[in-house]
XYZ file of N, CA and C in Angstrom:
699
model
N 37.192 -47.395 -30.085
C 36.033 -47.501 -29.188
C 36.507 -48.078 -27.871
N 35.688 -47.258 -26.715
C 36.054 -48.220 -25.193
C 35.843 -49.546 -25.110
N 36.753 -49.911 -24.258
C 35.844 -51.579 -24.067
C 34.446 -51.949 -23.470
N 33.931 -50.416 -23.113
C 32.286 -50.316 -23.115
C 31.623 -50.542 -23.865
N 30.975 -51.309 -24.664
C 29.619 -50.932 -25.878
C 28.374 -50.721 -25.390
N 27.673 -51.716 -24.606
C 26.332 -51.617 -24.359
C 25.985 -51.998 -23.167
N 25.850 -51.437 -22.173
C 25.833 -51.623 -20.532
C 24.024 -51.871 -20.607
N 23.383 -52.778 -20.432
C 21.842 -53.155 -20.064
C 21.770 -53.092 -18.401
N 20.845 -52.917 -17.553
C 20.728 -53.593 -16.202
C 20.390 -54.835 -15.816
N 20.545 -55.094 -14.717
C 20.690 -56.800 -14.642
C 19.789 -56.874 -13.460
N 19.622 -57.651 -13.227
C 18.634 -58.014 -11.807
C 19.696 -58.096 -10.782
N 19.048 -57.862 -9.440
C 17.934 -56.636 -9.214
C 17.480 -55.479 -9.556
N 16.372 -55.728 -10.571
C 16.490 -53.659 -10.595
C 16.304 -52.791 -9.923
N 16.506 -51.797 -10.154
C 16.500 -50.626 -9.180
C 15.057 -50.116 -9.737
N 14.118 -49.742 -8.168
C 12.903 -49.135 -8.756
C 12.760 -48.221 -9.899
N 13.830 -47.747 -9.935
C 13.850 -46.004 -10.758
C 13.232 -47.098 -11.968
N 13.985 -48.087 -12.520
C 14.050 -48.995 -14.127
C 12.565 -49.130 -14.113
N 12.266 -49.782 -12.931
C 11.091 -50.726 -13.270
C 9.868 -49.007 -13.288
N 9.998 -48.279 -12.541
C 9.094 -46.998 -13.028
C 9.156 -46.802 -14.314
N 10.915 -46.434 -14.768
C 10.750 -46.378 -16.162
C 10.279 -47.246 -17.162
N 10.046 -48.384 -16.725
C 9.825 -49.392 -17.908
C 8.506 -49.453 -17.659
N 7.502 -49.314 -16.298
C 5.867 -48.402 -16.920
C 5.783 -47.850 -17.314
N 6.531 -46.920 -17.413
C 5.876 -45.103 -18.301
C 6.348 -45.239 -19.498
N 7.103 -46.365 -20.251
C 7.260 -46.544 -21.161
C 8.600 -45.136 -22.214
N 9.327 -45.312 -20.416
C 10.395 -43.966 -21.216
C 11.682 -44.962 -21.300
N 11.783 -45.988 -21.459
C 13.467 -46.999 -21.567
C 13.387 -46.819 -23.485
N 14.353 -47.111 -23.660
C 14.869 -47.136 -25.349
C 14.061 -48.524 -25.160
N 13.544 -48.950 -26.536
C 12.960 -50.145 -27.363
C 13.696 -51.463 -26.613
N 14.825 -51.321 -27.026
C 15.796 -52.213 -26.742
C 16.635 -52.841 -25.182
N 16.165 -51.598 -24.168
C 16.167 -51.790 -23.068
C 14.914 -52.190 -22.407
N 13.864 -51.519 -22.950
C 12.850 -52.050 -22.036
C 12.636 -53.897 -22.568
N 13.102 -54.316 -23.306
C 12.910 -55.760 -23.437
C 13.832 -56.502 -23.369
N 14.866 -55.809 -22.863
C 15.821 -56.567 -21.957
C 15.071 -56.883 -20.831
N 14.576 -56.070 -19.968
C 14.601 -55.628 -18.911
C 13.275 -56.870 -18.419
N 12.157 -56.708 -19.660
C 11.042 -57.688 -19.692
C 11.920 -59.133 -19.432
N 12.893 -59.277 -20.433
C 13.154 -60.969 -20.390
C 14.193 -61.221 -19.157
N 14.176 -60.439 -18.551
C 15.057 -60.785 -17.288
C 14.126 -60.919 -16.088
N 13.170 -60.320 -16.046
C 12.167 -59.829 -15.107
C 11.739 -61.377 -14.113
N 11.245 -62.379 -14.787
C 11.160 -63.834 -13.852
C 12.143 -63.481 -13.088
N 13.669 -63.445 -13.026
C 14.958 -63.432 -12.638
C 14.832 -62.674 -11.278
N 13.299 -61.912 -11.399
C 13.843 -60.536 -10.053
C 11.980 -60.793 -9.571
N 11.502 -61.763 -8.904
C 10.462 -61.570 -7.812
C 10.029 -59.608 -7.601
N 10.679 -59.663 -7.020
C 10.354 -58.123 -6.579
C 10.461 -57.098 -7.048
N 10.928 -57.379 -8.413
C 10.817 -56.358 -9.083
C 9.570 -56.589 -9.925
N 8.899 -57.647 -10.629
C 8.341 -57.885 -10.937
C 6.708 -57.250 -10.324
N 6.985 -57.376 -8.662
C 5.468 -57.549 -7.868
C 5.844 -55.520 -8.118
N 7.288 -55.297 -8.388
C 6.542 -53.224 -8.220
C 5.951 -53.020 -9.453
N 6.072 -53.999 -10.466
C 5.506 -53.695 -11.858
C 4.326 -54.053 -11.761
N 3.872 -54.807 -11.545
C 2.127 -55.305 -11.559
C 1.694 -54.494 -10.454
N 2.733 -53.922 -8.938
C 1.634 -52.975 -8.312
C 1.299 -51.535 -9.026
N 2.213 -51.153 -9.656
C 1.960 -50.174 -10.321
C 0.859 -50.251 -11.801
N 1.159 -51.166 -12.290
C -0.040 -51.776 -13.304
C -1.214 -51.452 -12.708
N -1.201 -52.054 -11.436
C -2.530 -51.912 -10.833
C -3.027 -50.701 -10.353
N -2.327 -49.818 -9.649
C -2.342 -48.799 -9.234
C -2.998 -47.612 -10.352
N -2.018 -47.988 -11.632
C -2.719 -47.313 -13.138
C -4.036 -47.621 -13.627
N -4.054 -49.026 -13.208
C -5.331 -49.272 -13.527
C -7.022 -49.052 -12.750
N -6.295 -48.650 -11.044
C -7.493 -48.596 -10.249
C -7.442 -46.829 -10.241
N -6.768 -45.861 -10.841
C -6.803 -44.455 -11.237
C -7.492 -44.371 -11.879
N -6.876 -44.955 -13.222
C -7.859 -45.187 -14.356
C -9.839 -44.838 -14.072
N -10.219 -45.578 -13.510
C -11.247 -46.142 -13.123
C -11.851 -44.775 -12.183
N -11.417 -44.147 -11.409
C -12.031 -43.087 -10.562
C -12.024 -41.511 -11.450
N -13.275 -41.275 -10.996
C -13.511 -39.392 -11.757
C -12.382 -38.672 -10.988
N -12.900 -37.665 -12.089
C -11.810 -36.866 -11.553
C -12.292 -36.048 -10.381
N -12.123 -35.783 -9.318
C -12.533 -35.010 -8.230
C -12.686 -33.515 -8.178
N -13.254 -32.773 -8.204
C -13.870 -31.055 -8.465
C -12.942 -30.580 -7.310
N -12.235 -29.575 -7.774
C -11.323 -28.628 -6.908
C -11.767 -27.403 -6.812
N -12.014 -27.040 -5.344
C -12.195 -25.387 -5.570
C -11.055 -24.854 -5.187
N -10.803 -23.967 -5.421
C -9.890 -23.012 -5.024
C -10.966 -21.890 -3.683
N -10.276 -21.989 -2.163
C -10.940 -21.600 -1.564
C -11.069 -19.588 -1.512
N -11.803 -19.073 -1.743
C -11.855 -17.783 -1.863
C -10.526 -17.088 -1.407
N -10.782 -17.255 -0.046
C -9.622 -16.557 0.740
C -8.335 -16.837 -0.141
N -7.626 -17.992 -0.434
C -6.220 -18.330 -1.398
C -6.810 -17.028 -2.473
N -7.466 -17.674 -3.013
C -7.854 -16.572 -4.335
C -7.000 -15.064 -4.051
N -8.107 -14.683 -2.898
C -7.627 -13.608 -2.934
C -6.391 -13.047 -2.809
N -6.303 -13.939 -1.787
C -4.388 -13.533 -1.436
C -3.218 -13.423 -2.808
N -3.638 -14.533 -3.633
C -2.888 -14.940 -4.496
C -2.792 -13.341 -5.716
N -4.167 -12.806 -5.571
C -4.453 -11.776 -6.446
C -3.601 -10.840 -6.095
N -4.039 -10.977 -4.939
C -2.897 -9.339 -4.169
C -1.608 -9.355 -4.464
N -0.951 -10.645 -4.036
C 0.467 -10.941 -4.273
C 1.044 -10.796 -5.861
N 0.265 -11.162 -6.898
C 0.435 -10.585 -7.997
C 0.354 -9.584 -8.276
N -0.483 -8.774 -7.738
C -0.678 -7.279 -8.253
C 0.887 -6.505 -7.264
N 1.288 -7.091 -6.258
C 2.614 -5.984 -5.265
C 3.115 -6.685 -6.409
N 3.944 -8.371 -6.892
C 4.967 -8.504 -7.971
C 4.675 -7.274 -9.120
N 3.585 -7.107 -9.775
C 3.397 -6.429 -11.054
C 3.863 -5.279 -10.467
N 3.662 -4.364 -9.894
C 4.246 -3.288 -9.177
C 5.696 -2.805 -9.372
N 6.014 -4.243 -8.531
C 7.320 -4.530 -8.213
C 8.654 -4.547 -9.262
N 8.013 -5.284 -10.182
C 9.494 -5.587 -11.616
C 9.581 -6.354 -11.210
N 10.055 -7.080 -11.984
C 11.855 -8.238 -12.234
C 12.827 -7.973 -11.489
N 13.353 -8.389 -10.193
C 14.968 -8.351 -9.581
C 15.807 -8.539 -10.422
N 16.630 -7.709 -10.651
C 17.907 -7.773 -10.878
C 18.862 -9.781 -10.801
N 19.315 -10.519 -12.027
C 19.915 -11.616 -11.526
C 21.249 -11.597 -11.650
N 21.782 -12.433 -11.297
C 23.712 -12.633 -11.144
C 23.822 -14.269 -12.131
N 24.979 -13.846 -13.014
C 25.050 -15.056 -13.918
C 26.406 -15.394 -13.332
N 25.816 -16.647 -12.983
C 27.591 -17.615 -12.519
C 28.957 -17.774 -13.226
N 29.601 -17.157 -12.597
C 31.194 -17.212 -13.192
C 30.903 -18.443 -14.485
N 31.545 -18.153 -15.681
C 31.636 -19.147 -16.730
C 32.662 -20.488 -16.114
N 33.647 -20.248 -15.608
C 34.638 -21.362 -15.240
C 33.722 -22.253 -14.339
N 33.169 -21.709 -13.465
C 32.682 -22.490 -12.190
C 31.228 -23.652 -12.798
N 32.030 -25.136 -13.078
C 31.667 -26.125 -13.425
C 30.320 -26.276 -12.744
N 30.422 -26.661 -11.228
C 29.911 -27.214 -10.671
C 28.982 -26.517 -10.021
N 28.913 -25.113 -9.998
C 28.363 -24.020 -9.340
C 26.839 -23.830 -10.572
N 26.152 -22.809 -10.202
C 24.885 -22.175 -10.523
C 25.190 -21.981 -12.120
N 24.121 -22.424 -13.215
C 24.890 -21.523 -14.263
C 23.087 -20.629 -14.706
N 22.434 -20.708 -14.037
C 21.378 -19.428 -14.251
C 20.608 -19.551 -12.188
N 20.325 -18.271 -12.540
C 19.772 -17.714 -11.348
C 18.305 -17.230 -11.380
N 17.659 -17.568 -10.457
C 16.128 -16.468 -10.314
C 15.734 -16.045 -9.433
N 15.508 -14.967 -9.546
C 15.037 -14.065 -8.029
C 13.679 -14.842 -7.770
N 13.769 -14.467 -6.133
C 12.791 -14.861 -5.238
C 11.237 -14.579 -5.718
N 11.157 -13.078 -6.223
C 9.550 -12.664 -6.432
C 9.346 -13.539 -7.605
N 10.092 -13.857 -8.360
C 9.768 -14.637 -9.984
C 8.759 -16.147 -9.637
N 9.849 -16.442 -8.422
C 9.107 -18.048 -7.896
C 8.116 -17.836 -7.572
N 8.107 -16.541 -6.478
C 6.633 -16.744 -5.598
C 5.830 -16.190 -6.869
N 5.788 -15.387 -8.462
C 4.709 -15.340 -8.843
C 4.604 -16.866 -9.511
N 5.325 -17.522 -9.533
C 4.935 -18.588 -10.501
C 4.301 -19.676 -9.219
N 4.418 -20.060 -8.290
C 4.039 -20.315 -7.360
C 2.243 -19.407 -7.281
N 2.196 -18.797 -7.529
C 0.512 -18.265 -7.848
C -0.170 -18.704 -8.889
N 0.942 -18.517 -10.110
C 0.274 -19.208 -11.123
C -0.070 -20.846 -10.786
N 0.441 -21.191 -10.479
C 0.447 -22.713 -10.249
C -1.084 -23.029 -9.455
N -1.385 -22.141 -8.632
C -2.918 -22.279 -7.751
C -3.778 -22.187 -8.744
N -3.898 -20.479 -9.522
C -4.716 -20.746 -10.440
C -5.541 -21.879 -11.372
N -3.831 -22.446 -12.092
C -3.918 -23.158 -13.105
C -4.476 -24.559 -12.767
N -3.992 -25.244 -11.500
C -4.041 -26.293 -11.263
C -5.218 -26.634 -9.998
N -5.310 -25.523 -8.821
C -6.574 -25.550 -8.014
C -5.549 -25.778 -6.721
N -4.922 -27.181 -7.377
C -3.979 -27.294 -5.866
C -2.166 -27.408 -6.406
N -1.325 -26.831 -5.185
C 0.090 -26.439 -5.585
C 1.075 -26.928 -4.475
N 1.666 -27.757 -4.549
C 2.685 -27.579 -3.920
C 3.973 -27.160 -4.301
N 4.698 -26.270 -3.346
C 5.516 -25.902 -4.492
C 6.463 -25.348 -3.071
N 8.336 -25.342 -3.520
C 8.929 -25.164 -2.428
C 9.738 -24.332 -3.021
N 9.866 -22.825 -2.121
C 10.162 -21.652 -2.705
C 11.636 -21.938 -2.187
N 12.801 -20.948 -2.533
C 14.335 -20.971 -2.102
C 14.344 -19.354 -1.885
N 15.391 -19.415 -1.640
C 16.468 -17.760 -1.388
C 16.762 -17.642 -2.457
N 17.368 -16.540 -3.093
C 17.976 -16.490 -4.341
C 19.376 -16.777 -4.487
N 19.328 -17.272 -5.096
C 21.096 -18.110 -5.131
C 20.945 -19.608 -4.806
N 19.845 -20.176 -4.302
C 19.654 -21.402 -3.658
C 19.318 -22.060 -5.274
N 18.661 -21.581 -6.183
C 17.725 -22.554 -7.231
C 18.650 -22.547 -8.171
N 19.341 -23.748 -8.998
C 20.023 -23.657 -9.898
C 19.394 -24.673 -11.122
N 19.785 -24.229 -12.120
C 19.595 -25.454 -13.102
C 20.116 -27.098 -12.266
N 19.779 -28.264 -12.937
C 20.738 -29.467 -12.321
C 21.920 -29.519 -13.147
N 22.668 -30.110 -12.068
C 24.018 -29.802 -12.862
C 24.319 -30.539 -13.845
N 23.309 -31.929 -14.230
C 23.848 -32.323 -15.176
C 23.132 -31.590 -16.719
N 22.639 -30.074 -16.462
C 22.573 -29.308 -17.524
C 23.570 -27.993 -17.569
N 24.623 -28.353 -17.399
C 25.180 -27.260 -17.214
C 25.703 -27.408 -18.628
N 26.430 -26.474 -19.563
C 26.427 -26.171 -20.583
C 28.168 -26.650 -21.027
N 28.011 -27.474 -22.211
C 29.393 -27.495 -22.665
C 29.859 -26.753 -23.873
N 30.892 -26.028 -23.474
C 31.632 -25.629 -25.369
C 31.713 -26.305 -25.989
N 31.559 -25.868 -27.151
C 31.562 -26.799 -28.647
C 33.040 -27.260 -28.480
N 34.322 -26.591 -28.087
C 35.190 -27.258 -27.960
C 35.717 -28.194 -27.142
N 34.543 -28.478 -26.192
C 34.960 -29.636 -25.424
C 34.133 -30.676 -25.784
N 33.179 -30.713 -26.973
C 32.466 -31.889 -27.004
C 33.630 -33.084 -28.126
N 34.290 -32.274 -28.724
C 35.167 -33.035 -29.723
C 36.258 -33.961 -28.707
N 36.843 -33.467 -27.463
C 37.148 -34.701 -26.343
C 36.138 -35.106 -25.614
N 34.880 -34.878 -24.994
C 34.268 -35.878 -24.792
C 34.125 -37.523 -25.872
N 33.725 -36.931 -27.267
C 33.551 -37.588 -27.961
C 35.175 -38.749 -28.240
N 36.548 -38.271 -28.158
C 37.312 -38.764 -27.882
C 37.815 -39.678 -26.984
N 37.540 -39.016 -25.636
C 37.683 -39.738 -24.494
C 36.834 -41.040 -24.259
N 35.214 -41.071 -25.009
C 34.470 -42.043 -24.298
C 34.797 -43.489 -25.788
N 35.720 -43.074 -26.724
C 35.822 -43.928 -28.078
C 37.465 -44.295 -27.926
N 37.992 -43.350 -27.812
C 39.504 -43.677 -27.536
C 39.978 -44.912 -26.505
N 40.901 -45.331 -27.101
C 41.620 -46.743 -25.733
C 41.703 -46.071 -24.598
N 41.669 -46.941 -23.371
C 41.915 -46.610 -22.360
C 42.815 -47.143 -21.360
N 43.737 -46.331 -20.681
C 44.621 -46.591 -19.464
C 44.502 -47.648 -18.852
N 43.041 -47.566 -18.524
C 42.758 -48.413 -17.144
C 40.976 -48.748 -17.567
N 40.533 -49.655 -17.397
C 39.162 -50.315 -17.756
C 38.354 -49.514 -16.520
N 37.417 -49.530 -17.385
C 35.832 -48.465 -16.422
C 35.279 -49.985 -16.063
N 34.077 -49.946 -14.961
C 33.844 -50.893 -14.876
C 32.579 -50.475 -14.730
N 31.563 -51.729 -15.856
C 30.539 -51.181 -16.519
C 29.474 -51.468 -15.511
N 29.576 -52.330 -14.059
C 27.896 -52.355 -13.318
C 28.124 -51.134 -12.428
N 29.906 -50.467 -12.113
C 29.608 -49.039 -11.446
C 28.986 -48.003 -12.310
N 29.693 -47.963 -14.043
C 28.733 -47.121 -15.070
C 27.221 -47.053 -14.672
N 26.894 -48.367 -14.688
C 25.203 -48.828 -14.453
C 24.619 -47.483 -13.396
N 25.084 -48.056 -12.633
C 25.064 -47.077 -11.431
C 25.047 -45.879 -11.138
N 26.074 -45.397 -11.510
C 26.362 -43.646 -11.713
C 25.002 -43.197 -12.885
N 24.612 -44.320 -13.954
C 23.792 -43.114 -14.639
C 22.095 -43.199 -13.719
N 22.265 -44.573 -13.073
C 21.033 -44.433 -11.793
C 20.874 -43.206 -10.958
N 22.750 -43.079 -10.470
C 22.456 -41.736 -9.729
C 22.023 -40.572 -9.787
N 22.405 -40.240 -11.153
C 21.925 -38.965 -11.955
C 20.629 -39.161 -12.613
N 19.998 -40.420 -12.244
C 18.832 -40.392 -13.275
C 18.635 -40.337 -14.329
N 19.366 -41.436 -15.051
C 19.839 -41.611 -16.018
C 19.577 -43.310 -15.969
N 19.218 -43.535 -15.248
C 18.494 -45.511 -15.231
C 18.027 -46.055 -16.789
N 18.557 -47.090 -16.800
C 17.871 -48.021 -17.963
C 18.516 -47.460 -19.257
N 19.458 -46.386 -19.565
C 19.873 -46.269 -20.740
C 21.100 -46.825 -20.790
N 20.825 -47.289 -22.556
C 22.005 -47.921 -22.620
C 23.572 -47.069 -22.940
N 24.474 -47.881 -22.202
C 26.033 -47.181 -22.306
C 26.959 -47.265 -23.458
N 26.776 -46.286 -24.411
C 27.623 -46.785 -26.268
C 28.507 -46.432 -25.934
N 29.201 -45.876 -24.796
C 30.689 -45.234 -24.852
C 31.045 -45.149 -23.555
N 32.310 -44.841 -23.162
C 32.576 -44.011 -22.002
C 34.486 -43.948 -21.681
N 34.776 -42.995 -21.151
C 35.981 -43.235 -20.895
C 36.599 -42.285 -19.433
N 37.795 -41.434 -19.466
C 38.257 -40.872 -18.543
C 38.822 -39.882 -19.247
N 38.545 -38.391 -18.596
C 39.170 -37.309 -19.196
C 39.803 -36.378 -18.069
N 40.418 -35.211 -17.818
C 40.633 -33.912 -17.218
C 39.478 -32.716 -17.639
N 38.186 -32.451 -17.410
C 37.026 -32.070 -17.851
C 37.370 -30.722 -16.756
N 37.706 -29.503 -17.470
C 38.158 -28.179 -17.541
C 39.327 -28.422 -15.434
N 39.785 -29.031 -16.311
C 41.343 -29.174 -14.691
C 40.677 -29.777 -13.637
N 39.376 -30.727 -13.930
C 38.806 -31.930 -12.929
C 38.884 -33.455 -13.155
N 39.508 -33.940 -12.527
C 39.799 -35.564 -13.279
C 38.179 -36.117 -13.227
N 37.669 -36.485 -14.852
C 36.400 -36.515 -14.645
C 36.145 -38.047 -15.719
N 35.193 -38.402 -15.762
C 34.979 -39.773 -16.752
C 33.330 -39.161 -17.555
N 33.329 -39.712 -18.942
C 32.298 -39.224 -19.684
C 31.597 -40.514 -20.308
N 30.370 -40.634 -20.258
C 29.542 -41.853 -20.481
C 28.337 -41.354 -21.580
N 28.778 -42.122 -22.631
C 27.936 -41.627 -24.005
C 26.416 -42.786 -24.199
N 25.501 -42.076 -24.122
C 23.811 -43.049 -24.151
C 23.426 -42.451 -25.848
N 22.228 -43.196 -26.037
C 21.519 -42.848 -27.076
C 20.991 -41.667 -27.165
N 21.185 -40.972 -28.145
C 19.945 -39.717 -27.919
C 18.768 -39.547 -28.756
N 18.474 -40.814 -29.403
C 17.306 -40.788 -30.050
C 17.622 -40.655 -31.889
N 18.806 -39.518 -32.263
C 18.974 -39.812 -33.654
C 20.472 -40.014 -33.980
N 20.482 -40.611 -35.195
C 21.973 -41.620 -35.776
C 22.985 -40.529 -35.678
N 24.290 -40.982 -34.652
C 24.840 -40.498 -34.863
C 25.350 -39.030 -33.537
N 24.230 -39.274 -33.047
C 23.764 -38.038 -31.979
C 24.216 -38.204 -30.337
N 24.906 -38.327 -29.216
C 24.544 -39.098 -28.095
C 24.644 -38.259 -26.986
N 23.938 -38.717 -25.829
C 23.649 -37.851 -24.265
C 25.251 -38.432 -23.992
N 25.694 -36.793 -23.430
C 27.094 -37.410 -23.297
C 26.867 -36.703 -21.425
N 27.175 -37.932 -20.380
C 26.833 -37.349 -19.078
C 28.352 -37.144 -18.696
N 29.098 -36.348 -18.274
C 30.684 -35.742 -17.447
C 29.800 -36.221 -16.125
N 31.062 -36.947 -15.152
C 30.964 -36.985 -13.878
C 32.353 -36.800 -13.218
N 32.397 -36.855 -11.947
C 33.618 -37.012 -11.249
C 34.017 -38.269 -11.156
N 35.336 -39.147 -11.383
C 35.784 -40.762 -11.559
C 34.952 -41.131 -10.211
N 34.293 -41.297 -9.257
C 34.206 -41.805 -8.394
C 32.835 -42.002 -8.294
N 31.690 -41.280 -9.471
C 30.276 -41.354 -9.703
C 30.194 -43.255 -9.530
N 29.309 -43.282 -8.275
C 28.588 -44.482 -8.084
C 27.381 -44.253 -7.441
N 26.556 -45.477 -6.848
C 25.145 -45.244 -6.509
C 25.190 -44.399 -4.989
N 24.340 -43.475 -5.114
C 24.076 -42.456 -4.464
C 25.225 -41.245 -4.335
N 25.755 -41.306 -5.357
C 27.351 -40.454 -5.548
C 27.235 -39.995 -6.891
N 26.162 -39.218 -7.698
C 26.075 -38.583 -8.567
C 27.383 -37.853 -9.526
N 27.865 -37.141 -8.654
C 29.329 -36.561 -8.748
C 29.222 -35.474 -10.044
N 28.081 -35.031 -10.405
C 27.561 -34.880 -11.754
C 28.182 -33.078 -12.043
N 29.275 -33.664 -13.447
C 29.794 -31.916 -13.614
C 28.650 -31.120 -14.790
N 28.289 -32.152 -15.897
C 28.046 -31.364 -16.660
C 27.529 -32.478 -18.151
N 26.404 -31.745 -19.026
C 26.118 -33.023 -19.925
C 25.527 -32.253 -21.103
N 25.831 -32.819 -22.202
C 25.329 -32.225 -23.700
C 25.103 -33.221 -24.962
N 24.530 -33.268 -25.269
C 24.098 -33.834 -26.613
C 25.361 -33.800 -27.676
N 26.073 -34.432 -27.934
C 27.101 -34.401 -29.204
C 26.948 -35.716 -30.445
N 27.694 -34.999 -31.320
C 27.381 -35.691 -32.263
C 28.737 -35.589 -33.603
N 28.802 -36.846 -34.068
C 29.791 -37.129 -34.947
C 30.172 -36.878 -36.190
């Protein structure tokens, strides 16, 4: 095992935590870390009770009647009926090697019909269309072979060269959005001919873990993010 086991956050938190620790998405065990440190951090404290409050003065108001104004209507109709017309574009699947690149594609008309659906369904939409080639999965879903999860799983348990250092870990999984989980592993690998480091979290069952690949240099606001999969022992 690394000389990583269990990376918690420390005060100051970073808003992302204290969001997560309202919505009640931190592991058991982090979010009450996070509680008994909380005196420790003033200001983090006052974004938790504003948001408390904020939930609580929502709470309290109806829900407001949306029309959908005719004119949208219509437009929206038309524009579905040229897509139905139209087909499905043709898509391009990203080179398998290319890590860091696109690994699914969607044509333009697909967005703008789902971008209609979205008026329908909801009354109001915001929604920000791309070019094709612009919209990719995030990269930290890009897909690993079964044969590379057996060195992830190596790399983040195996001794290491040189010590990771666990408040930049902290960090890097902030960047990727990955805040407040805890760190059971991590180490340094060559992740398909990229010098890369792999950081193993909980994934909910025994035995199972979110394994995130980054580039060695993943720190806050430096994502560096190649690629991430669920493995298991």
């Amino acid at each position: 095992m690394s000389d990583v086991s269990r990376v918690f956050p420390e005060p100051p938190f970073a808003p992302e935590v204290i969001a997560d620790l309202h919505a009640g998405a931190l592991d058991d065990d982090v979010a009450a870390h996070v509680r008994s440190r909380l005196p420790q951090d003033p200001a983090a404290q006052q974004v938790l009770e504003s948001l408390q409050a904020t939930t609580a003065a929502l709470n309290g108001l109806p829900a407001p009647d949306v029309v959908v104004p005719e004119s949208v209507r219509a437009a929206s109709e038309e524009t579905l009926g040229r897509l139905e017309e139209a087909g499905p574009a043709p898509t391009e699947e990203a080179p398998e090697e290319d890590v860091a690149g696109p690994s699914r594609r969607f044509s333009a008309i697909w967005l703008v019909a789902a971008a209609v659906v979205g008026v329908f369904l909801g009354g109001v939409l915001v929604a920000v269309l791309m070019a094709p080639g612009q919209l990719t999965a995030p990269r930290a879903g890009q897909q690993v072979a079964t044969a590379d999860t057996a060195a992830l799983l190596a790399a983040a348990h195996g001794p290491q060269s040189e010590s990771l250092d666990a408040n930049r870990l902290a960090r890097c999984l902030l960047a990727n959005r990955w805040g407040g989980k805890a760190v059971v592993g991590a180490g340094y690998l060559d992740y398909r001919g990229v010098p890369a480091q792999v950081i193993l979290t909980p994934a909910g069952t025994p035995g199972r873990f979110d394994a995130l690949v980054t580039t060695r240099d993943c720190d806050a606001g430096k994502p560096g993010t190649l690629a991430h999969a669920v493995v298991g022992e």
